[in-house]
Coordinates of C-alpha atoms in Angstrom, one line a residue:
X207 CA 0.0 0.0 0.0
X208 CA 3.2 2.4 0.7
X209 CA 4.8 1.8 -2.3
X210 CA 0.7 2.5 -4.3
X211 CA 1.2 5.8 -2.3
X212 CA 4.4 6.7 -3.2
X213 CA 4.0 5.8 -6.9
X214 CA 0.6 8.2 -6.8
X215 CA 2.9 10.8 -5.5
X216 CA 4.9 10.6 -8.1
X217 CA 2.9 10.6 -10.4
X218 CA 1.4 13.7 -9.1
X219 CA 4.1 15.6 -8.9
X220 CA 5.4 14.3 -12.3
X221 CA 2.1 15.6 -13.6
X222 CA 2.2 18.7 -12.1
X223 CA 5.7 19.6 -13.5
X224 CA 4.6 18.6 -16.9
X225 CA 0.9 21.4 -16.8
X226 CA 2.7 23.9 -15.3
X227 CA 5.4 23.9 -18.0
X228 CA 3.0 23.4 -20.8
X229 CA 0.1 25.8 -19.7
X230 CA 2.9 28.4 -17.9
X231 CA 3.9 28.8 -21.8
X232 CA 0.9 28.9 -23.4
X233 CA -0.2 31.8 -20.6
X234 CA 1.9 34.4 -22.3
X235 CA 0.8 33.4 -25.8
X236 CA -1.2 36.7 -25.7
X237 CA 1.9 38.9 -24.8
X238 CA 2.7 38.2 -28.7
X239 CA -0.1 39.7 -30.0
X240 CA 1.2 43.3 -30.4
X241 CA 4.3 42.9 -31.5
X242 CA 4.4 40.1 -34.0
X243 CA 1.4 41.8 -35.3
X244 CA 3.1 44.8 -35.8
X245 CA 6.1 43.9 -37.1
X246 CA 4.9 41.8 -39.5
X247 CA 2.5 44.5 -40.8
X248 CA -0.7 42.2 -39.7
X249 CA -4.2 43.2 -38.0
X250 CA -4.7 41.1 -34.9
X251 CA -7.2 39.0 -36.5
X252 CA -4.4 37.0 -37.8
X253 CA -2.2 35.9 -35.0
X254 CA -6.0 35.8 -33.2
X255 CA -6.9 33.0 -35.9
X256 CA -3.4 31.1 -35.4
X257 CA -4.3 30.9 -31.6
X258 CA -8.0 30.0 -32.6
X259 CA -6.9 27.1 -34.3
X260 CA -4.7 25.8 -31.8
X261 CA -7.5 25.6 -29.3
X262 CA -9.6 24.4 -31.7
X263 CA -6.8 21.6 -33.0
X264 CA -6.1 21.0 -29.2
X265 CA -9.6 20.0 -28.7
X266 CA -10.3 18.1 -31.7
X267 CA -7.0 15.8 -30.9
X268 CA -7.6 15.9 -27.4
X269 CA -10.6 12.4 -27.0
X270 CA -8.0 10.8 -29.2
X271 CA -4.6 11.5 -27.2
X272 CA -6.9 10.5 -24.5
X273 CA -8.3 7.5 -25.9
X274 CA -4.4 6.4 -26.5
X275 CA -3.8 7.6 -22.9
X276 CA -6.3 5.1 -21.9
X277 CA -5.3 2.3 -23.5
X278 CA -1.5 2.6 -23.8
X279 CA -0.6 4.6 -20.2
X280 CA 0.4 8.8 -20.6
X281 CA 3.8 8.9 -20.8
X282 CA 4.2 7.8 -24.2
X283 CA 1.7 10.6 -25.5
X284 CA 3.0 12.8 -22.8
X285 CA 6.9 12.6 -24.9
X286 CA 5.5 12.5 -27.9
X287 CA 3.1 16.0 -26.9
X288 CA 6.1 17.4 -25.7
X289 CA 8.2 16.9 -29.1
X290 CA 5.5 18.6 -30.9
X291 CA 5.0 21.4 -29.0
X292 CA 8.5 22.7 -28.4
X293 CA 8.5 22.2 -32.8
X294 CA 5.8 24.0 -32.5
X295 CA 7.5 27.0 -31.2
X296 CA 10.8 27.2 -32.8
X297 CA 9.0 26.9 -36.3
X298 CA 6.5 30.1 -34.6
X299 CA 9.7 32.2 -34.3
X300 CA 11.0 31.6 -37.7
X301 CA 7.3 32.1 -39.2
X302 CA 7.1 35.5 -41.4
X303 CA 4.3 34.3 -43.2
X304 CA 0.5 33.7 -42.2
X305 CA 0.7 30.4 -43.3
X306 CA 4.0 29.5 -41.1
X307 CA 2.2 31.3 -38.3
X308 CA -1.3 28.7 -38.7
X309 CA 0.5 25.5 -38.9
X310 CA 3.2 26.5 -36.5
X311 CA 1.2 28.5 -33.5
X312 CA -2.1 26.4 -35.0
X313 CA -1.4 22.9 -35.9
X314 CA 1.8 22.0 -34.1
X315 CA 1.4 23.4 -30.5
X316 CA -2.3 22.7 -30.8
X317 CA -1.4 19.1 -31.1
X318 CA 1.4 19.5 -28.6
X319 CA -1.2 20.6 -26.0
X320 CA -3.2 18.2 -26.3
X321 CA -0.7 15.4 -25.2
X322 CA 0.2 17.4 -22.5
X323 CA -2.4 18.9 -20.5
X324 CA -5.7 18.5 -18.4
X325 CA -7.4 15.7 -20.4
X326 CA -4.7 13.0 -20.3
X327 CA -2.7 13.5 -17.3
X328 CA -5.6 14.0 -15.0
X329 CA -6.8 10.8 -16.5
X330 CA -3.6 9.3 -15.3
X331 CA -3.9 11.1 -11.8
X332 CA -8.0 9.7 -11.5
X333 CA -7.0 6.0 -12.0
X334 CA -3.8 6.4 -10.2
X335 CA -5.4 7.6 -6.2
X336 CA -8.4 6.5 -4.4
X337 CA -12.1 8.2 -5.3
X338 CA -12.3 9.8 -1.8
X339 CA -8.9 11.6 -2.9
X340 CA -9.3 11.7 -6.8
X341 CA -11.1 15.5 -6.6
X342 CA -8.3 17.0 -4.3
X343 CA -5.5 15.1 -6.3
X344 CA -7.1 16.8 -9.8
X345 CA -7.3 20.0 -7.7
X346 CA -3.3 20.1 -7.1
X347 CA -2.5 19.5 -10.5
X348 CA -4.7 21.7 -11.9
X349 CA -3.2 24.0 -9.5
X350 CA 0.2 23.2 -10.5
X351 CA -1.0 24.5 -14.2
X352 CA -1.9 27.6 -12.2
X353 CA 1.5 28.0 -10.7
X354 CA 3.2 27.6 -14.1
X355 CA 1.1 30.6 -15.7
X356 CA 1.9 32.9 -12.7
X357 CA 5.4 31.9 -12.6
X358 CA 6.3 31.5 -16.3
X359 CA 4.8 34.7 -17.3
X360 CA 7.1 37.4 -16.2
X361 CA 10.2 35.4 -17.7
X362 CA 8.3 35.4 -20.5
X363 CA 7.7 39.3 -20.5
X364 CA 11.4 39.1 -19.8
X365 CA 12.4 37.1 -22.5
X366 CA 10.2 39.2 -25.3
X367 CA 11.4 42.7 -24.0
X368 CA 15.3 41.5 -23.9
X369 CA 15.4 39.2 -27.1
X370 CA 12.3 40.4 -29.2
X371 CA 9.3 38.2 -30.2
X372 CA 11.4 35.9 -32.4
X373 CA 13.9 34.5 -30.5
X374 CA 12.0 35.2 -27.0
X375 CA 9.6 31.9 -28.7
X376 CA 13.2 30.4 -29.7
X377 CA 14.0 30.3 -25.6
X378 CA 10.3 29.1 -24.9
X379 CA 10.8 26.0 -27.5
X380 CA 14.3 24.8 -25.5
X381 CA 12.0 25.6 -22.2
X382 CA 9.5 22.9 -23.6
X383 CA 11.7 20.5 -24.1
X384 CA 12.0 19.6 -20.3
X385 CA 8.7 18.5 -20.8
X386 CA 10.0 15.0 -22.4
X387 CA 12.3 13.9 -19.6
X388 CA 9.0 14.6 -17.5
X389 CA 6.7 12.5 -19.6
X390 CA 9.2 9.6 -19.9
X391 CA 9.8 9.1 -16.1
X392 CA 6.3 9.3 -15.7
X393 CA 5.4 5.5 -15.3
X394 CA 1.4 5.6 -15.6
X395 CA -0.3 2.2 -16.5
X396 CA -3.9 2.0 -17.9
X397 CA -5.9 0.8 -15.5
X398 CA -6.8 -3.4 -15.7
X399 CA -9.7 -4.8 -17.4
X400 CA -12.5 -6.4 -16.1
X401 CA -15.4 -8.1 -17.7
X402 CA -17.5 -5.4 -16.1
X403 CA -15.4 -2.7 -18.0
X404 CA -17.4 -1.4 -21.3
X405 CA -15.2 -1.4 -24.6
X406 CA -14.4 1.9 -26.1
X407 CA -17.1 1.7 -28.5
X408 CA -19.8 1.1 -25.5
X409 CA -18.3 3.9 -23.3
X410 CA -19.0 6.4 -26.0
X411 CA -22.8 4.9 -26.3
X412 CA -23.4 5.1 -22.8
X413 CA -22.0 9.0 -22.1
X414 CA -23.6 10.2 -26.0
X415 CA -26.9 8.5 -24.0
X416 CA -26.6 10.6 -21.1
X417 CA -28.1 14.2 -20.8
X418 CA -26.0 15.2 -17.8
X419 CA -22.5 14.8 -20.1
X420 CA -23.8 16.9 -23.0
X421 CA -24.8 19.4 -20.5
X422 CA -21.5 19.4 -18.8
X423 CA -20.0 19.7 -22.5
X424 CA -21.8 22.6 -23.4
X425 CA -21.1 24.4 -20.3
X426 CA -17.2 23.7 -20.7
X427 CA -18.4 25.3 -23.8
X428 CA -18.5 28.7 -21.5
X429 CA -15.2 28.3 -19.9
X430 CA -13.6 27.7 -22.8
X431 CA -14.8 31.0 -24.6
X432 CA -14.5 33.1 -21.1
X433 CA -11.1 32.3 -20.1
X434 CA -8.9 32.1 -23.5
X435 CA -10.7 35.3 -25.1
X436 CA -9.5 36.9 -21.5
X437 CA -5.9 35.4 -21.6
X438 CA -5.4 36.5 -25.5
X439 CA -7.1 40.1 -25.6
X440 CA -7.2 41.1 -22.1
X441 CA -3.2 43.1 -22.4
X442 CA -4.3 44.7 -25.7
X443 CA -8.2 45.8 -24.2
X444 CA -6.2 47.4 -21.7
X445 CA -3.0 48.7 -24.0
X446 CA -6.0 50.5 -25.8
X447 CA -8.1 52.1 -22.7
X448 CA -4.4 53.8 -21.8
X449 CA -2.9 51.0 -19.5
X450 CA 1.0 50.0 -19.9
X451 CA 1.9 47.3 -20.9
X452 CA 3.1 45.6 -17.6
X453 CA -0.4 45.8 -16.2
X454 CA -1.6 43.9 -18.5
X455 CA 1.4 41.5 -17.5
X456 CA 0.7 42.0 -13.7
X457 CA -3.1 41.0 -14.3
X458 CA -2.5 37.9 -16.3
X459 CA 0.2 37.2 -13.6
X460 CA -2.4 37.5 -10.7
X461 CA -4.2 34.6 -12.8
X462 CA -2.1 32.6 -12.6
X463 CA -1.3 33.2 -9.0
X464 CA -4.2 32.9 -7.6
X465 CA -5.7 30.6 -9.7
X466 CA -3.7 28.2 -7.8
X467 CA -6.1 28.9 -4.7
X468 CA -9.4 28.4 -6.6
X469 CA -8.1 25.5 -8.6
X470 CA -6.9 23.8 -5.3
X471 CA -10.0 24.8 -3.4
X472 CA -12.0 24.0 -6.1
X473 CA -10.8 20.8 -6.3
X474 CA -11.0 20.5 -2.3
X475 CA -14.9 21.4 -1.7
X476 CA -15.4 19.1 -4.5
X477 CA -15.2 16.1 -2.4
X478 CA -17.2 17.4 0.2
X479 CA -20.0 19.3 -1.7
X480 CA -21.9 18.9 -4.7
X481 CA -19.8 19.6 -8.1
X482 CA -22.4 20.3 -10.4
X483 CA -23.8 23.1 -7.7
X484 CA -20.4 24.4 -7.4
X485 CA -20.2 24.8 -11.2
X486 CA -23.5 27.0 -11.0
X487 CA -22.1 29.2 -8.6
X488 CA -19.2 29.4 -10.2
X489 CA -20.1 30.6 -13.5
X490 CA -22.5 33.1 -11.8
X491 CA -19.9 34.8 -9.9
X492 CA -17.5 34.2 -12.9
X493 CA -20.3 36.6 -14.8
X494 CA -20.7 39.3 -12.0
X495 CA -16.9 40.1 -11.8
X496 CA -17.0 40.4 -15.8
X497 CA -19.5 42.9 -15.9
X498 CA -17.9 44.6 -13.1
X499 CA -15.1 45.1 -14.7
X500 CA -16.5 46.1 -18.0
X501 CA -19.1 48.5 -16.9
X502 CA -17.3 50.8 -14.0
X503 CA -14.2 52.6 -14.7
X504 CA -11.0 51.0 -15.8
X505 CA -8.2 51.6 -13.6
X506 CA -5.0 49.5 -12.7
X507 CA -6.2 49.1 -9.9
X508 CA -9.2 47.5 -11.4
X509 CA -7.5 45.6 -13.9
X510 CA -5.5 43.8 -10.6
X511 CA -8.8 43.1 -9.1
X512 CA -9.8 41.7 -12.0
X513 CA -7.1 39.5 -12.1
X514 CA -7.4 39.0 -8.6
X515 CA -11.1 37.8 -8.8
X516 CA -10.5 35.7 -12.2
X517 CA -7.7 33.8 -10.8
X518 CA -10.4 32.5 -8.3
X519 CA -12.5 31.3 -10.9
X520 CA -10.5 30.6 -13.7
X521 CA -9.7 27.1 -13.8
X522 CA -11.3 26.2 -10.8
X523 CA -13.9 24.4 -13.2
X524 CA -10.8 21.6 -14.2
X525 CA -11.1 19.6 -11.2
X526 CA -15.1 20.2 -10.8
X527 CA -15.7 19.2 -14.6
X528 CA -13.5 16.2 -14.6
X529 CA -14.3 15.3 -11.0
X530 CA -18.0 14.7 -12.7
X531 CA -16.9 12.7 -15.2
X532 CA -15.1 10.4 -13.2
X533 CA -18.0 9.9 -10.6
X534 CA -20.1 9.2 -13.8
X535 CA -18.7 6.9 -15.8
X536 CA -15.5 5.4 -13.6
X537 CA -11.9 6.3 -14.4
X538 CA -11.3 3.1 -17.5
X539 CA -11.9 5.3 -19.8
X540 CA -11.4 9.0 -18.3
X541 CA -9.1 10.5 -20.4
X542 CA -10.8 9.7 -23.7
X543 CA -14.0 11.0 -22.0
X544 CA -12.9 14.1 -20.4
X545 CA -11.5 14.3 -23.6
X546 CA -14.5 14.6 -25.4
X547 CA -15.8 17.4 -22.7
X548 CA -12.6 19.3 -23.1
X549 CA -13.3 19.4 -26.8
X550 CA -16.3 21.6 -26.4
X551 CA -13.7 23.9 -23.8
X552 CA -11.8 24.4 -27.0
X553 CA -14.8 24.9 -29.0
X554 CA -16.1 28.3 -26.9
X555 CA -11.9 28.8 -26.9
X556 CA -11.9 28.9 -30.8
X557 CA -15.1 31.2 -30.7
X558 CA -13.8 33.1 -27.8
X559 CA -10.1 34.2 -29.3
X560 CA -11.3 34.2 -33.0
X561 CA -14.5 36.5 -32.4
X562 CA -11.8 38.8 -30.3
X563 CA -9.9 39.6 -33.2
X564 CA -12.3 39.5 -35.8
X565 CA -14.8 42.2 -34.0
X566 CA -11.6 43.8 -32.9
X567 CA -11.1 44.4 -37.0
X568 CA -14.6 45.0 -37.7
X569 CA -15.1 47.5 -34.8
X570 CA -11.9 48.6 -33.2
X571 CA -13.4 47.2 -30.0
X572 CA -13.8 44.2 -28.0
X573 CA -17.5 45.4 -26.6
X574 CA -19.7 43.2 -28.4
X575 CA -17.5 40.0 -27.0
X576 CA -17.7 41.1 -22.8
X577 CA -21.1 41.0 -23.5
X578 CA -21.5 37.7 -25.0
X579 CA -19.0 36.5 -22.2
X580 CA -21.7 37.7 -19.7
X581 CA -24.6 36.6 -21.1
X582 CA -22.8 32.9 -21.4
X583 CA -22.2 33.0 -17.8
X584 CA -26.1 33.2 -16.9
X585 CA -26.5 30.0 -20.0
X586 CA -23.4 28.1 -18.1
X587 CA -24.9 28.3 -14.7
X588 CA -28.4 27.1 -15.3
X589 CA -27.0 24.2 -17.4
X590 CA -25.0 23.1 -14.5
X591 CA -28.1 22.7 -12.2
X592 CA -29.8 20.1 -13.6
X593 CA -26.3 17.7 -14.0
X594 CA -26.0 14.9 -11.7
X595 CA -23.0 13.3 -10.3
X596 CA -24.6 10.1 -9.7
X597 CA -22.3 6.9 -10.5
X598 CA -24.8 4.9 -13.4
X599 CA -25.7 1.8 -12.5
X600 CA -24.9 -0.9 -14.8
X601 CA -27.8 -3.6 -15.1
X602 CA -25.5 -6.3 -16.5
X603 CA -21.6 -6.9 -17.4
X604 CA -20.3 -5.8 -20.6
X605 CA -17.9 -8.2 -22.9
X606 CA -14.8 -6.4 -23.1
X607 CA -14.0 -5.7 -26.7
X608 CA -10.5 -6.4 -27.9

């Protein structure tokens, strides 16, 4: 039993070195924005749509990196993420062309991503601890992904404002390479078969049957949009109400920072209250600081309460969301499923970053998109009210498939 503990550990930590790498360089993805686009003589819709369809990649890979999670264990996808991301970014820096810039900040880290983040490693955390522990364990890694955006971000400022945007991405893609070393030593194994387990092709069936998972996919849906829209526009909103540039550094930084409270505490009243309740609340709240924030004065000050308040509720709906799944369905097949959920996350990302540049464009504004970020907030927290966390209950054993 010690050694199951101190392999879970391990595995944790492990984990949490790997999220906090690969989300503490994606966090400052938005820092880019300006300057690429001005150098390169482009409107923001462009590096807007190269982000777009990295979210949008990221979630159409991410059920199948977590299918082969499932069956195969995470490291291998986990090395194999990591390759392609730290590509990913050394072809970004030498990109002068839209093209380069898609497949490069689009294709290649979206694909990266998605072998090394949320869906398969907390699928490799679910099966590895015990169910009372599973939502506190998601919680710390999910907090760990916190840590590595509040962390990372200033060296990334750093980096961009010493070396320029070129070879700033040139020092992030030898940065991402420690993520291989971490995915390799990471020794998670797929979790045994039994006759009661249901084959891929039945775990699909049974979650596409269920109104509670669609529902939880839609209101990833919400986060998704909310959170990458605010991590991609939110320095260049403020660059154009008359803010420096460092506050919009500071309030992506206080994110991150405390993001790594609500994540963990997220993750913590979790396994003590009800999930899908917490959600509701959530996405309320989530809704009441952005219109607070739109509608009275801007201010630093503002902005860091902003940050401040998002932080809370940022990714605090990792551990909830994926907490559900596993209570639903079991943890055989939880990184193909949370996979599936996460999809939709990078679906409302997609709409989130793309409709941010392209109204940006069309308008010179980003008013139109707050408000749809509100009114999403009210549509996230009703959907959440009627999900149950109930474990189904399986009438008869299913023949494992092969």
């Amino acid at each position: 039993m010690a050694l199951i503990r101190r392999h879970s550990l391990l595995l944790i930590i492990l984990g949490s070195l790997v999220i906090s790498t690969a989300m503490g360089l994606r966090h400052g993805f938005g820092l880019f924005m300006e300057p690429l686009s001005s150098e390169l003589g482009w409107g923001r819709g462009v590096f807007a749509f190269a982000l777009a369809l990295q979210n949008l990649v990221w979630g159409l890979s991410q059920p199948f990196t977590g299918a082969l999670a499932d069956r195969f264990g995470a490291a291998k996808i986990i090395v194999v993420g990591g390759l392609l991301y730290a590509l990913g970014l050394l072809f970004m820096s030498l990109s002068t062309s839209v093209l380069g810039m898609t497949v490069s900040a689009g294709l290649l880290i979206g694909l990266g991503l998605s072998g090394t983040t949320f869906s398969v490693i907390l699928g490799a955390v679910g099966r590895a601890v015990a169910p009372e522990k599973r939502s506190m364990a998601m919680g710390i890694v999910s907090a760990a992904g916190s840590f590595g955006q509040f962390a990372m971000l200033p060296g990334t400022l750093g980096l961009l404002e010493w070396l320029g945007w070129a070879a700033a991405l040139m020092a992030m893609a030898a940065i991402a390479t420690i993520i291989i070393p971490l995915g390799a030593m990471l020794r998670d194994k797929p979790s045994a078969k039994t006759a009661a387990d249901l084959s891929l092709k039945d775990a699909l069936n049974e979650a596409a049957s269920q109104k509670g998972f669609w529902l939880l996919c839609l209101g990833f849906f919400v986060c998704g949009f909310q959170v990458v829209f605010i991590a991609v526009h939110l320095p260049g909103y403020l660059f154009d109400n008359g803010l420096a540039v460092q506050v919009g550094t500071t309030v992506l930084a206080l994110v991150g920072l405390f993001n790594i409270v609500g994540t963990y505490t997220a993750g913590w009243m979790g396994g003590i209250w009800s999930k899908p309740k917490l959600l509701t609340w959530l996405y309320l709240i989530r809704g009441v600081v952005i219109m607070a924030f739109v509608y009275l004065p801007l201010s630093p000050v503002s902005a860091y309460v902003f940050g401040i308040a998002m932080g809370l509720l940022w990714l605090s709906t990792v551990p909830l969301t994926n907490g559900i799944v596993a209570s639903v369905f079991g943890v055989r097949h939880l990184s193909m499923l949370g996979g599936i959920v996460f999809l939709f996350h990078q679906l409302g990302s997609f709409m989130g970053v793309w409709l941010g540049g392209y109204f940006y464009d069309l308008t010179g504004h980003y008013n139109t998109v707050w408000q749809l970020a509100i009114v999403l907030s009210v549509i996230a927290a009703a959907l959440h009210w009627f999900i149950s966390e109930k474990p189904l209950e399986r009438s008869q054993p299913t023949t494992v498939s092969t």
